[in-house]
Amino acid sequence: MAGREQKKSGGGGKKKEVKKETGLGLSFTKDENFGEWYSEVVVNGEMIEYYDISGCYILRPWAISIWENMQTFFDAEIKKMKVKNCYFPLFVSPGVLQKEKDHIEGFAPEVAWVTKSGESDLEVPIAIRPTSETVMYPYYSKWIRGHRDLPLKLNQWCNVVRWEFSHPTPFIRSREFLWQEGHTAFATKEEADTEVLQILELYRRIYEEFLAIPVIKGRKSELEKFAGGLYTTSVEAFIPNTGRGIQGATSHCLGQNFAKMFEINFENEKGEKAMVWQNSWAYSTRTIGVMVMVHGDDKGLVLPPKVAAVQVIVIPVPYKDADTQGIFDACAATVASLSEAGISAEADLRDNYSPGWKYSDWEMKGVPLRIEIGPRDLANNQVRAVRRDNGAKTDISRVFLVEQVKGMLDKIQQNLFDVAKQKRDACVEVVKTWDEFVTALGQKKMILAPWCDEEDVEKDVKARTKGEMGAAKSLCTPFEQPELPEGTKCFASGKPAKKWTYWGRSY
Ligand code: 87F
C-alpha cells in the first residue's frame, strides 16, 4: 500500500477531509480538481506508479489485467479475420525512417534515438519505433510477389515511444505506451475499405461492450487524418468533466501511398504489375485512461465487470463473539461457487484490517461488487451484496448466489454504460451559427455543427478559438448523419454545408 501513504502535497484544489475511520480516501474530488483527482485515483487504485522519467509510468498488475481482458477479446476477433500476430524489432534504421520523410516531418521531434553503447558513440544512431510502418513495409515489399500472397494481414502487440513535450498524463499521453498495431495489404481497395470498418466496429465494441463508454464512429477531416494515409476513421469518446473529446482508436485506409514509397507491388491475376492497397489500425493503453476518467468517482476507480480483474470481493464481517470460523468458511464457499461459475471472485481475509477499511480499499480499486458476510447473514444463509456503481445493497440467499451475482454484474455493466451515455449526451450541443458555437465551446460541450468541409475553414476555426484551454478542432464526421436540410449553411464560413461534424477541444 506504499503509494497511499505518499499523499501528494500542494496542488490548487480543495482538500477533502480524509476519512477518519479508515485513513483511506482521496484528497481531491472529481468535480473540483479533475487533474489532481485523476493522478491520485490511478495511483491509489494501484493502476500506476510514477517513475523517475517524466512521461513514463509503471503499469501495475491491476492495470495490466484490464489490458489483458481487452486483448483476449480483440486478439480472438482479429484471428477470426485471419490476421496473424508477429513481432518486428523495436529499432529503426535512419535510412528507412527518412524514406517516408513527407509524413514523418511533423512527427520528427517526437522520435527518440539511441546514440551510444556504453561510452562509445554508435556509428549510425538508431531510432526507437514511434509506430512501425517503416519497420515493416520493406519486408512487405519482399514477401508480396503475386496475388496469391495477398491479403497479408499482420498485427503486433508491442510498445512504442513518442517523446511528447506537452503535459504527460498516465495512460492518456505517455512517452512509452502499449498498443496493437495492425498492418494489412490487399489486392483491391474494396477489400481494404471493408476491413477498415470491420476493425472500427471492434474498437466500438471494446469501448461500449467492455469499457462501458459510448463512442462515435466517424471519419476524420483532411486536417486531422493520418497524413500518410488516404482516409482515417476513428471512435471518439468524450470526457464530460473537462469538456474534451478524445480519440479512442483509429483505423486508417492508407491507400497506395506507402506501397509507392516501399515498392509493395504484385503480379495480379492477369499477369500485370499492380500495387497493393494498405490499412493500418491501432488502439492503445489510452483506453484505460478514458475508462478511469469516465467512470471513476470520489471513492476511486469504478471498473466495468467485463474488464475487472476481480469482479466480486468477499469480505468477512466477524463481530466479536461471532462464529468467526463459520463466517470465514462461508466466504471461502462463496468464492468457490462464484469461481466455478466463471466469475472472478476473491476473499479478503486479511486479519490486520477492519471490514470498513477493506470496503474503502476495494472501492478505491473499483471492484464492481462487494459481498459482505456477517453473523446475521450466516444465520439466514444469505450474503449482502453492495454495488460499486450506485452503492445499492441487496441481501441474496446463498441458494441463488450464482445467478443473482451474474445478474447484478450484467446490470452494473449496463448501468455504467447508460449513465455514461446520459452524461455524454447531455454534453452534446447542436449549433448552426458561429455565436452558438463559441457559447457551447465555453460550456465545455461537444458540438455538432453543419460544415462546408473546407480545410482552410477548419484552420480558421482553430485560429479563432486559440487560447489558454487549447483550440477547438473537428473530432469526426459521424457516419450516422442527421438530416441536412437544403440551404443549411456552414457554422464557420456561411458557405453551403456539406455534412454534420463534431467539434470541440480535445486531448
Ligand atoms: C510520431 C513519431 C513518428 C503518429 C508519430 O495510427 C511517426 C508518427 O506516424 C506517426 N505519431 N504517427 C501516425 C501513426 C499512424 C498509424 N500507425 C500504425 C496509426 C495506427 C497504427
PDB file of C-alpha atoms in Angstrom, residues 333-497:
ATOM      1  CA  ALA A 333     -17.502 -21.341  -0.112  1.00  0.00           C
ATOM      2  CA  THR A 334     -18.892 -18.184  -1.767  1.00  0.00           C
ATOM      3  CA  VAL A 335     -15.644 -17.595  -3.647  1.00  0.00           C
ATOM      4  CA  ALA A 336     -15.573 -21.249  -4.699  1.00  0.00           C
ATOM      5  CA  SER A 337     -19.135 -21.214  -6.092  1.00  0.00           C
ATOM      6  CA  LEU A 338     -18.581 -17.955  -7.966  1.00  0.00           C
ATOM      7  CA  SER A 339     -15.203 -19.039  -9.357  1.00  0.00           C
ATOM      8  CA  GLU A 340     -16.672 -22.324 -10.521  1.00  0.00           C
ATOM      9  CA  ALA A 341     -19.308 -20.360 -12.440  1.00  0.00           C
ATOM     10  CA  GLY A 342     -16.594 -18.352 -14.222  1.00  0.00           C
ATOM     11  CA  ILE A 343     -16.935 -15.232 -12.072  1.00  0.00           C
ATOM     12  CA  SER A 344     -13.682 -13.732 -10.865  1.00  0.00           C
ATOM     13  CA  ALA A 345     -14.037 -13.626  -7.074  1.00  0.00           C
ATOM     14  CA  GLU A 346     -11.645 -13.272  -4.161  1.00  0.00           C
ATOM     15  CA  ALA A 347     -11.985 -13.169  -0.402  1.00  0.00           C
ATOM     16  CA  ASP A 348     -10.161 -10.543   1.626  1.00  0.00           C
ATOM     17  CA  LEU A 349      -9.237 -12.458   4.769  1.00  0.00           C
ATOM     18  CA  ARG A 350      -6.502 -10.100   5.965  1.00  0.00           C
ATOM     19  CA  ASP A 351      -6.667 -10.012   9.744  1.00  0.00           C
ATOM     20  CA  ASN A 352      -4.884  -6.701  10.230  1.00  0.00           C
ATOM     21  CA  TYR A 353      -7.620  -4.504   8.684  1.00  0.00           C
ATOM     22  CA  SER A 354     -11.187  -3.824   9.781  1.00  0.00           C
ATOM     23  CA  PRO A 355     -14.098  -4.584   7.446  1.00  0.00           C
ATOM     24  CA  GLY A 356     -14.677  -0.840   6.992  1.00  0.00           C
ATOM     25  CA  TRP A 357     -11.109  -0.279   5.914  1.00  0.00           C
ATOM     26  CA  LYS A 358     -11.403  -3.126   3.431  1.00  0.00           C
ATOM     27  CA  TYR A 359     -14.641  -1.676   1.994  1.00  0.00           C
ATOM     28  CA  SER A 360     -12.859   1.593   1.230  1.00  0.00           C
ATOM     29  CA  ASP A 361      -9.813  -0.199  -0.099  1.00  0.00           C
ATOM     30  CA  TRP A 362     -11.784  -2.216  -2.656  1.00  0.00           C
ATOM     31  CA  GLU A 363     -13.932   0.786  -3.504  1.00  0.00           C
ATOM     32  CA  MET A 364     -10.726   2.663  -4.309  1.00  0.00           C
ATOM     33  CA  LYS A 365      -9.699  -0.203  -6.571  1.00  0.00           C
ATOM     34  CA  GLY A 366     -13.115  -0.134  -8.255  1.00  0.00           C
ATOM     35  CA  VAL A 367     -14.228  -3.739  -7.742  1.00  0.00           C
ATOM     36  CA  PRO A 368     -17.771  -3.900  -9.204  1.00  0.00           C
ATOM     37  CA  LEU A 369     -19.440  -5.943  -6.452  1.00  0.00           C
ATOM     38  CA  ARG A 370     -18.694  -6.411  -2.761  1.00  0.00           C
ATOM     39  CA  ILE A 371     -20.136  -9.293  -0.798  1.00  0.00           C
ATOM     40  CA  GLU A 372     -20.245  -8.955   2.978  1.00  0.00           C
ATOM     41  CA  ILE A 373     -20.834 -11.957   5.210  1.00  0.00           C
ATOM     42  CA  GLY A 374     -21.580 -11.343   8.906  1.00  0.00           C
ATOM     43  CA  PRO A 375     -23.203 -13.381  11.714  1.00  0.00           C
ATOM     44  CA  ARG A 376     -26.744 -12.456  10.650  1.00  0.00           C
ATOM     45  CA  ASP A 377     -26.029 -13.442   7.039  1.00  0.00           C
ATOM     46  CA  LEU A 378     -24.606 -16.739   8.230  1.00  0.00           C
ATOM     47  CA  ALA A 379     -27.703 -17.407  10.353  1.00  0.00           C
ATOM     48  CA  ASN A 380     -30.020 -16.611   7.410  1.00  0.00           C
ATOM     49  CA  ASN A 381     -27.950 -18.486   4.797  1.00  0.00           C
ATOM     50  CA  GLN A 382     -27.580 -15.253   2.847  1.00  0.00           C
ATOM     51  CA  VAL A 383     -24.937 -12.727   1.823  1.00  0.00           C
ATOM     52  CA  ARG A 384     -25.128  -8.977   1.428  1.00  0.00           C
ATOM     53  CA  ALA A 385     -24.128  -7.604  -1.986  1.00  0.00           C
ATOM     54  CA  VAL A 386     -23.125  -3.951  -2.425  1.00  0.00           C
ATOM     55  CA  ARG A 387     -22.763  -2.431  -5.883  1.00  0.00           C
ATOM     56  CA  ARG A 388     -19.771  -0.175  -6.556  1.00  0.00           C
ATOM     57  CA  ASP A 389     -21.541   1.835  -9.246  1.00  0.00           C
ATOM     58  CA  ASN A 390     -24.536   3.025  -7.203  1.00  0.00           C
ATOM     59  CA  GLY A 391     -23.984   1.732  -3.659  1.00  0.00           C
ATOM     60  CA  ALA A 392     -27.203  -0.345  -3.755  1.00  0.00           C
ATOM     61  CA  LYS A 393     -27.335  -3.090  -1.115  1.00  0.00           C
ATOM     62  CA  THR A 394     -29.154  -6.397  -1.647  1.00  0.00           C
ATOM     63  CA  ASP A 395     -29.445  -9.485   0.524  1.00  0.00           C
ATOM     64  CA  ILE A 396     -29.020 -12.596  -1.578  1.00  0.00           C
ATOM     65  CA  SER A 397     -29.963 -16.118  -0.490  1.00  0.00           C
ATOM     66  CA  ARG A 398     -26.957 -18.377  -0.892  1.00  0.00           C
ATOM     67  CA  VAL A 399     -29.227 -20.801  -2.731  1.00  0.00           C
ATOM     68  CA  PHE A 400     -29.426 -18.370  -5.685  1.00  0.00           C
ATOM     69  CA  LEU A 401     -25.946 -16.891  -5.294  1.00  0.00           C
ATOM     70  CA  VAL A 402     -24.500 -17.551  -8.746  1.00  0.00           C
ATOM     71  CA  GLU A 403     -27.450 -16.457 -10.874  1.00  0.00           C
ATOM     72  CA  GLN A 404     -28.110 -13.383  -8.719  1.00  0.00           C
ATOM     73  CA  VAL A 405     -24.473 -12.268  -8.847  1.00  0.00           C
ATOM     74  CA  LYS A 406     -24.331 -12.868 -12.605  1.00  0.00           C
ATOM     75  CA  GLY A 407     -27.457 -10.764 -12.990  1.00  0.00           C
ATOM     76  CA  MET A 408     -26.048  -7.973 -10.843  1.00  0.00           C
ATOM     77  CA  LEU A 409     -22.761  -7.861 -12.756  1.00  0.00           C
ATOM     78  CA  ASP A 410     -24.711  -7.574 -16.020  1.00  0.00           C
ATOM     79  CA  LYS A 411     -26.821  -4.778 -14.518  1.00  0.00           C
ATOM     80  CA  ILE A 412     -23.700  -2.921 -13.336  1.00  0.00           C
ATOM     81  CA  GLN A 413     -22.108  -3.206 -16.769  1.00  0.00           C
ATOM     82  CA  GLN A 414     -25.281  -1.876 -18.417  1.00  0.00           C
ATOM     83  CA  ASN A 415     -25.843   0.870 -15.852  1.00  0.00           C
ATOM     84  CA  LEU A 416     -22.281   2.174 -16.242  1.00  0.00           C
ATOM     85  CA  PHE A 417     -22.850   2.480 -19.972  1.00  0.00           C
ATOM     86  CA  ASP A 418     -26.287   4.074 -19.575  1.00  0.00           C
ATOM     87  CA  VAL A 419     -25.072   6.660 -17.058  1.00  0.00           C
ATOM     88  CA  ALA A 420     -22.003   7.470 -19.166  1.00  0.00           C
ATOM     89  CA  LYS A 421     -24.190   7.851 -22.247  1.00  0.00           C
ATOM     90  CA  GLN A 422     -26.652  10.108 -20.445  1.00  0.00           C
ATOM     91  CA  LYS A 423     -23.800  12.350 -19.299  1.00  0.00           C
ATOM     92  CA  ARG A 424     -22.184  12.353 -22.733  1.00  0.00           C
ATOM     93  CA  ASP A 425     -25.463  13.104 -24.483  1.00  0.00           C
ATOM     94  CA  ALA A 426     -26.119  15.973 -22.077  1.00  0.00           C
ATOM     95  CA  CYS A 427     -22.828  17.492 -23.283  1.00  0.00           C
ATOM     96  CA  VAL A 428     -23.723  17.355 -26.977  1.00  0.00           C
ATOM     97  CA  GLU A 429     -24.941  20.635 -28.410  1.00  0.00           C
ATOM     98  CA  VAL A 430     -26.247  21.086 -31.930  1.00  0.00           C
ATOM     99  CA  VAL A 431     -25.360  24.539 -33.243  1.00  0.00           C
ATOM    100  CA  LYS A 432     -25.960  26.382 -36.500  1.00  0.00           C
ATOM    101  CA  THR A 433     -24.031  29.632 -36.115  1.00  0.00           C
ATOM    102  CA  TRP A 434     -20.611  30.834 -35.008  1.00  0.00           C
ATOM    103  CA  ASP A 435     -22.038  32.612 -31.957  1.00  0.00           C
ATOM    104  CA  GLU A 436     -23.796  29.465 -30.793  1.00  0.00           C
ATOM    105  CA  PHE A 437     -20.574  27.560 -31.403  1.00  0.00           C
ATOM    106  CA  VAL A 438     -18.488  29.888 -29.220  1.00  0.00           C
ATOM    107  CA  THR A 439     -21.091  29.807 -26.439  1.00  0.00           C
ATOM    108  CA  ALA A 440     -21.260  25.988 -26.490  1.00  0.00           C
ATOM    109  CA  LEU A 441     -17.470  25.724 -26.501  1.00  0.00           C
ATOM    110  CA  GLY A 442     -17.383  27.928 -23.410  1.00  0.00           C
ATOM    111  CA  GLN A 443     -19.799  25.499 -21.777  1.00  0.00           C
ATOM    112  CA  LYS A 444     -17.418  22.562 -22.426  1.00  0.00           C
ATOM    113  CA  LYS A 445     -19.723  20.982 -24.968  1.00  0.00           C
ATOM    114  CA  MET A 446     -19.112  18.543 -27.778  1.00  0.00           C
ATOM    115  CA  ILE A 447     -20.570  20.392 -30.697  1.00  0.00           C
ATOM    116  CA  LEU A 448     -22.377  19.011 -33.727  1.00  0.00           C
ATOM    117  CA  ALA A 449     -22.368  21.615 -36.473  1.00  0.00           C
ATOM    118  CA  PRO A 450     -23.038  21.822 -40.209  1.00  0.00           C
ATOM    119  CA  TRP A 451     -19.735  22.299 -42.034  1.00  0.00           C
ATOM    120  CA  CYS A 452     -18.602  23.155 -45.543  1.00  0.00           C
ATOM    121  CA  ASP A 453     -15.747  20.587 -45.189  1.00  0.00           C
ATOM    122  CA  GLU A 454     -13.033  23.034 -46.282  1.00  0.00           C
ATOM    123  CA  GLU A 455      -9.568  22.697 -44.808  1.00  0.00           C
ATOM    124  CA  ASP A 456      -8.981  26.448 -44.629  1.00  0.00           C
ATOM    125  CA  VAL A 457     -12.189  26.872 -42.670  1.00  0.00           C
ATOM    126  CA  GLU A 458     -11.056  24.305 -40.115  1.00  0.00           C
ATOM    127  CA  LYS A 459      -7.702  26.096 -39.814  1.00  0.00           C
ATOM    128  CA  ASP A 460      -9.627  29.294 -39.289  1.00  0.00           C
ATOM    129  CA  VAL A 461     -11.766  27.703 -36.553  1.00  0.00           C
ATOM    130  CA  LYS A 462      -8.572  26.613 -34.809  1.00  0.00           C
ATOM    131  CA  ALA A 463      -7.059  30.076 -35.098  1.00  0.00           C
ATOM    132  CA  ARG A 464     -10.199  31.836 -33.905  1.00  0.00           C
ATOM    133  CA  THR A 465     -10.574  29.605 -30.824  1.00  0.00           C
ATOM    134  CA  LYS A 466      -6.930  29.607 -29.772  1.00  0.00           C
ATOM    135  CA  GLY A 467      -6.401  30.344 -26.095  1.00  0.00           C
ATOM    136  CA  GLU A 468      -5.331  29.034 -22.740  1.00  0.00           C
ATOM    137  CA  MET A 469      -7.579  25.989 -22.941  1.00  0.00           C
ATOM    138  CA  GLY A 470      -6.375  24.960 -26.402  1.00  0.00           C
ATOM    139  CA  ALA A 471      -8.078  25.441 -29.740  1.00  0.00           C
ATOM    140  CA  ALA A 472     -11.199  23.670 -30.938  1.00  0.00           C
ATOM    141  CA  LYS A 473     -10.872  21.252 -33.814  1.00  0.00           C
ATOM    142  CA  SER A 474     -13.019  18.806 -35.670  1.00  0.00           C
ATOM    143  CA  LEU A 475     -13.380  15.481 -33.843  1.00  0.00           C
ATOM    144  CA  CYS A 476     -15.037  13.469 -36.597  1.00  0.00           C
ATOM    145  CA  THR A 477     -17.776  13.453 -39.179  1.00  0.00           C
ATOM    146  CA  PRO A 478     -20.116  10.818 -37.783  1.00  0.00           C
ATOM    147  CA  PHE A 479     -21.176   8.012 -40.100  1.00  0.00           C
ATOM    148  CA  GLU A 480     -24.648   8.428 -38.665  1.00  0.00           C
ATOM    149  CA  GLN A 481     -25.613  11.772 -40.202  1.00  0.00           C
ATOM    150  CA  PRO A 482     -28.722  13.679 -39.125  1.00  0.00           C
ATOM    151  CA  GLU A 483     -30.722  15.133 -41.984  1.00  0.00           C
ATOM    152  CA  LEU A 484     -29.055  18.192 -43.517  1.00  0.00           C
ATOM    153  CA  PRO A 485     -31.816  20.405 -44.978  1.00  0.00           C
ATOM    154  CA  GLU A 486     -31.212  22.112 -48.361  1.00  0.00           C
ATOM    155  CA  GLY A 487     -29.688  25.506 -47.894  1.00  0.00           C
ATOM    156  CA  THR A 488     -28.082  24.801 -44.491  1.00  0.00           C
ATOM    157  CA  LYS A 489     -25.005  26.983 -44.065  1.00  0.00           C
ATOM    158  CA  CYS A 490     -21.613  26.180 -42.568  1.00  0.00           C
ATOM    159  CA  PHE A 491     -21.441  27.393 -38.957  1.00  0.00           C
ATOM    160  CA  ALA A 492     -17.999  28.891 -39.517  1.00  0.00           C
ATOM    161  CA  SER A 493     -17.864  30.131 -43.115  1.00  0.00           C
ATOM    162  CA  GLY A 494     -21.502  30.675 -44.090  1.00  0.00           C
ATOM    163  CA  LYS A 495     -20.890  28.632 -47.259  1.00  0.00           C
ATOM    164  CA  PRO A 496     -23.242  25.766 -48.106  1.00  0.00           C
ATOM    165  CA  ALA A 497     -22.807  22.989 -45.542  1.00  0.00           C
TER     166      ALA A 497
END
